[in-house]
PDB file of C-alpha atoms in Angstrom:
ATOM      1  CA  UNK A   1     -13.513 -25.039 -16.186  1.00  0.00           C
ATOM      2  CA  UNK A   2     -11.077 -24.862 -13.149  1.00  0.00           C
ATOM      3  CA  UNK A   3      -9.331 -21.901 -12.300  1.00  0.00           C
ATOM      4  CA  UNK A   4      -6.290 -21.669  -9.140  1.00  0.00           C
ATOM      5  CA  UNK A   5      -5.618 -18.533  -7.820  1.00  0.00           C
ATOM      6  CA  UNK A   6      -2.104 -17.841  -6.428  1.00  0.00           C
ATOM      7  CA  UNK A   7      -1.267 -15.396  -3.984  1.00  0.00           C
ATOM      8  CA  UNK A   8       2.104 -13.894  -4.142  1.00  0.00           C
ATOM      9  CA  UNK A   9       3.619 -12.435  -0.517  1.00  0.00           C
ATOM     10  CA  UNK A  10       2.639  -9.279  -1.152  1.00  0.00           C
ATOM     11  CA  UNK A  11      -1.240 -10.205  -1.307  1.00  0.00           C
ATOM     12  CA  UNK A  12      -2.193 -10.677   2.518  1.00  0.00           C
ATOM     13  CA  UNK A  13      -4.514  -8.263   2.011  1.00  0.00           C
ATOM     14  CA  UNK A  14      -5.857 -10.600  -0.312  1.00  0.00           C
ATOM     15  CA  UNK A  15      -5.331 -13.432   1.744  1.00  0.00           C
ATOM     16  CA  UNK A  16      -6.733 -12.080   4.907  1.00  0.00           C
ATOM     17  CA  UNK A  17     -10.091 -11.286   3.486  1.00  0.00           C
ATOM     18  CA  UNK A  18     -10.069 -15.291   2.131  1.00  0.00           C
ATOM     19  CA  UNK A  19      -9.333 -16.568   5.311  1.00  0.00           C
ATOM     20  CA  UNK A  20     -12.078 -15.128   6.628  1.00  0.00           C
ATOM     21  CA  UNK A  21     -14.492 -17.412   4.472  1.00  0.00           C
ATOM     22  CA  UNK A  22     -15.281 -20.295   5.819  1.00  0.00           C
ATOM     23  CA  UNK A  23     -14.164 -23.351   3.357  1.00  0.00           C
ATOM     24  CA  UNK A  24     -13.093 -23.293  -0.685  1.00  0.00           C
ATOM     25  CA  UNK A  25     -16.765 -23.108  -1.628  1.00  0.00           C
ATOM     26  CA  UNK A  26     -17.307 -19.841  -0.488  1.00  0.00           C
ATOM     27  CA  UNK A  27     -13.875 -17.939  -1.672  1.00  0.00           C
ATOM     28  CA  UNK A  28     -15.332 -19.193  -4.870  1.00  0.00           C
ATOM     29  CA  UNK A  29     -18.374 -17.764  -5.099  1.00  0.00           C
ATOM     30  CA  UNK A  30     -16.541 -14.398  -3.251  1.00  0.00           C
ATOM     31  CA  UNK A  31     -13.628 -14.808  -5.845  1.00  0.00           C
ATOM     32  CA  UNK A  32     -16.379 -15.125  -8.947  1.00  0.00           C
ATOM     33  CA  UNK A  33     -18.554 -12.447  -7.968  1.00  0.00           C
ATOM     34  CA  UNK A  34     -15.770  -9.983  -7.513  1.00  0.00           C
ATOM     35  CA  UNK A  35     -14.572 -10.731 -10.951  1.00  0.00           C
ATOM     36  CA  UNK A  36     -18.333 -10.677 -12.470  1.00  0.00           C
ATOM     37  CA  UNK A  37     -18.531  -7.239 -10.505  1.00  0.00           C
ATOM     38  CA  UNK A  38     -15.131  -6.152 -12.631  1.00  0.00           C
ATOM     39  CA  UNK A  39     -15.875  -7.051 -15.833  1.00  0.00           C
ATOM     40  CA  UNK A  40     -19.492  -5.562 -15.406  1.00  0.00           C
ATOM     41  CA  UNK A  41     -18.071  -1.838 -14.080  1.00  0.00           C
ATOM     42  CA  UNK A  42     -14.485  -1.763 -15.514  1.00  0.00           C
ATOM     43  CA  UNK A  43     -15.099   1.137 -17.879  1.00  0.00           C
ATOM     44  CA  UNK A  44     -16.795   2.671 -15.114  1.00  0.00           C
ATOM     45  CA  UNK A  45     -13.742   1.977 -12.517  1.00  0.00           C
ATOM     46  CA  UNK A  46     -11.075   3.038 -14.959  1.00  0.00           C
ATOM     47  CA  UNK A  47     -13.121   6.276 -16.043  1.00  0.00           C
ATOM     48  CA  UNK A  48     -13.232   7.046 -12.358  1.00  0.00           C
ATOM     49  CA  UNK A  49      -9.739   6.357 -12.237  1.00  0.00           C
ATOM     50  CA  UNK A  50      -8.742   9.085 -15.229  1.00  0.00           C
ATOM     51  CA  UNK A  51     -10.960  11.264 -13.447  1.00  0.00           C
ATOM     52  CA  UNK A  52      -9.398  11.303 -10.141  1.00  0.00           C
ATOM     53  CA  UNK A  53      -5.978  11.723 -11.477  1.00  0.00           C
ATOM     54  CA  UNK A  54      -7.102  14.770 -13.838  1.00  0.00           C
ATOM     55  CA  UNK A  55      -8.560  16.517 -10.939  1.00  0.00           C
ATOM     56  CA  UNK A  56      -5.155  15.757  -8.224  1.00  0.00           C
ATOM     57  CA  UNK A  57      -3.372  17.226 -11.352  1.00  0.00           C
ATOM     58  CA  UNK A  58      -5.316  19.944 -11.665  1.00  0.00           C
ATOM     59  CA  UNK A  59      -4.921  20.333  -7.898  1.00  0.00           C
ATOM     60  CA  UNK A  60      -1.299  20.313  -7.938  1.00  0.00           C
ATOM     61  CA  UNK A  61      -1.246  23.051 -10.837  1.00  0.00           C
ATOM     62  CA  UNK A  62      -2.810  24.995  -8.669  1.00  0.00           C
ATOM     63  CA  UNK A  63      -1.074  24.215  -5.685  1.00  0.00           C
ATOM     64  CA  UNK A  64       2.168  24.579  -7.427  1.00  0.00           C
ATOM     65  CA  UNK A  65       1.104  28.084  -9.168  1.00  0.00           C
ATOM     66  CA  UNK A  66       0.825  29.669  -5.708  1.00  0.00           C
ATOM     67  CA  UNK A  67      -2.800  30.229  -5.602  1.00  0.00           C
ATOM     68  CA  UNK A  68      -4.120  30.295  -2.067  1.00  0.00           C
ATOM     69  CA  UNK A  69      -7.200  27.984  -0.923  1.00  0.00           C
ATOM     70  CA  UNK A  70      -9.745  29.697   0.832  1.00  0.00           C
ATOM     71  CA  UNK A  71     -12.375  28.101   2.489  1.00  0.00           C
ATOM     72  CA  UNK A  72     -15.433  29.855   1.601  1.00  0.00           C
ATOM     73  CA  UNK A  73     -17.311  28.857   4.845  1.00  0.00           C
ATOM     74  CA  UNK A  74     -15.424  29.325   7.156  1.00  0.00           C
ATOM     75  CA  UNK A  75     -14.652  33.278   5.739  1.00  0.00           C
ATOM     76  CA  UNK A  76     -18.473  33.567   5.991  1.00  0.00           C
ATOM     77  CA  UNK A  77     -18.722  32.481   9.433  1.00  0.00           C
ATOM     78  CA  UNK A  78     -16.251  34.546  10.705  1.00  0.00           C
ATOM     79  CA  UNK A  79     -17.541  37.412   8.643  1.00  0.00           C
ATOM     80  CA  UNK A  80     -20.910  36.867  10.427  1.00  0.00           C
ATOM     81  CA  UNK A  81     -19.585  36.505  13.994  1.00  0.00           C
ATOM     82  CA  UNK A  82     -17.285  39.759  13.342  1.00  0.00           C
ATOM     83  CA  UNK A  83     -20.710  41.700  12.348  1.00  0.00           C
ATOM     84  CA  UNK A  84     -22.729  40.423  15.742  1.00  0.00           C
ATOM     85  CA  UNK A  85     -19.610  41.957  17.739  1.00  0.00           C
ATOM     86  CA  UNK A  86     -20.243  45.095  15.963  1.00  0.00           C
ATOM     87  CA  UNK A  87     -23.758  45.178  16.558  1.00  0.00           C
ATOM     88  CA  UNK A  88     -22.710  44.977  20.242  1.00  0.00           C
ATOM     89  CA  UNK A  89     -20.290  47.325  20.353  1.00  0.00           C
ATOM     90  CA  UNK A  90     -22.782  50.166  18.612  1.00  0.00           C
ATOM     91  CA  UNK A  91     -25.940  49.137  20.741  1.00  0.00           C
ATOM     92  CA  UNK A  92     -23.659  49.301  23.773  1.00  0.00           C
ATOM     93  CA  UNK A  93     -22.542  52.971  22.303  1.00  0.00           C
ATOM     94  CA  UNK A  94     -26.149  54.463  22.204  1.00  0.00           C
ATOM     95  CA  UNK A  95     -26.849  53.176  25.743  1.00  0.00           C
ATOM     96  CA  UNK A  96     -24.280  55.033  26.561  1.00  0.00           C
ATOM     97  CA  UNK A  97     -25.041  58.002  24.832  1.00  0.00           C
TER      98      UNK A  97
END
């Protein structure tokens, strides 16, 4: 069996990476591995897919509802580096007591 592949104009993404093979041979084997990787992981690709899109939604619920993000780590260090200046400041107090 023989199969063509056309490239429209928007495809020089497409037709960038083929270039970069050296003759027809090889942007075969590239072209029939890449489909032999789709058809092996497609339900895994398009469950990915859903998933991604479920959790930006969920983001821009959240987003949209007003809720602030925090960032958890960086409230901790700061917490942390606030309590070492206040160990300072009341070890500098009883020297000077």
């Amino acid at each position: 069996m023989v199969v063509n592949l056309r490239l429209r104009k928007e495809d020089k993404d497409i037709e960038v990476e083929l270039e970069k093979l050296k003759d027809n041979k090889e942007r075969s084997e590239f072209t029939r591995e890449a489909l032999r990787f789709y058809l092996k992981n497609k339900d895994a690709i398009t469950s990915l897919d859903k998933n991604i899109m479920e959790i930006n939604n969920t983001l821009n619920e959240i987003k949209d509802s007003g809720i602030k993000a925090v960032n958890i780590e960086e409230n901790a260090k700061n917490k942390q580096n606030n309590d070492v200046g206040k160990w300072g400041e009341n070890v500098g107090d009883l020297f000077n007591f």
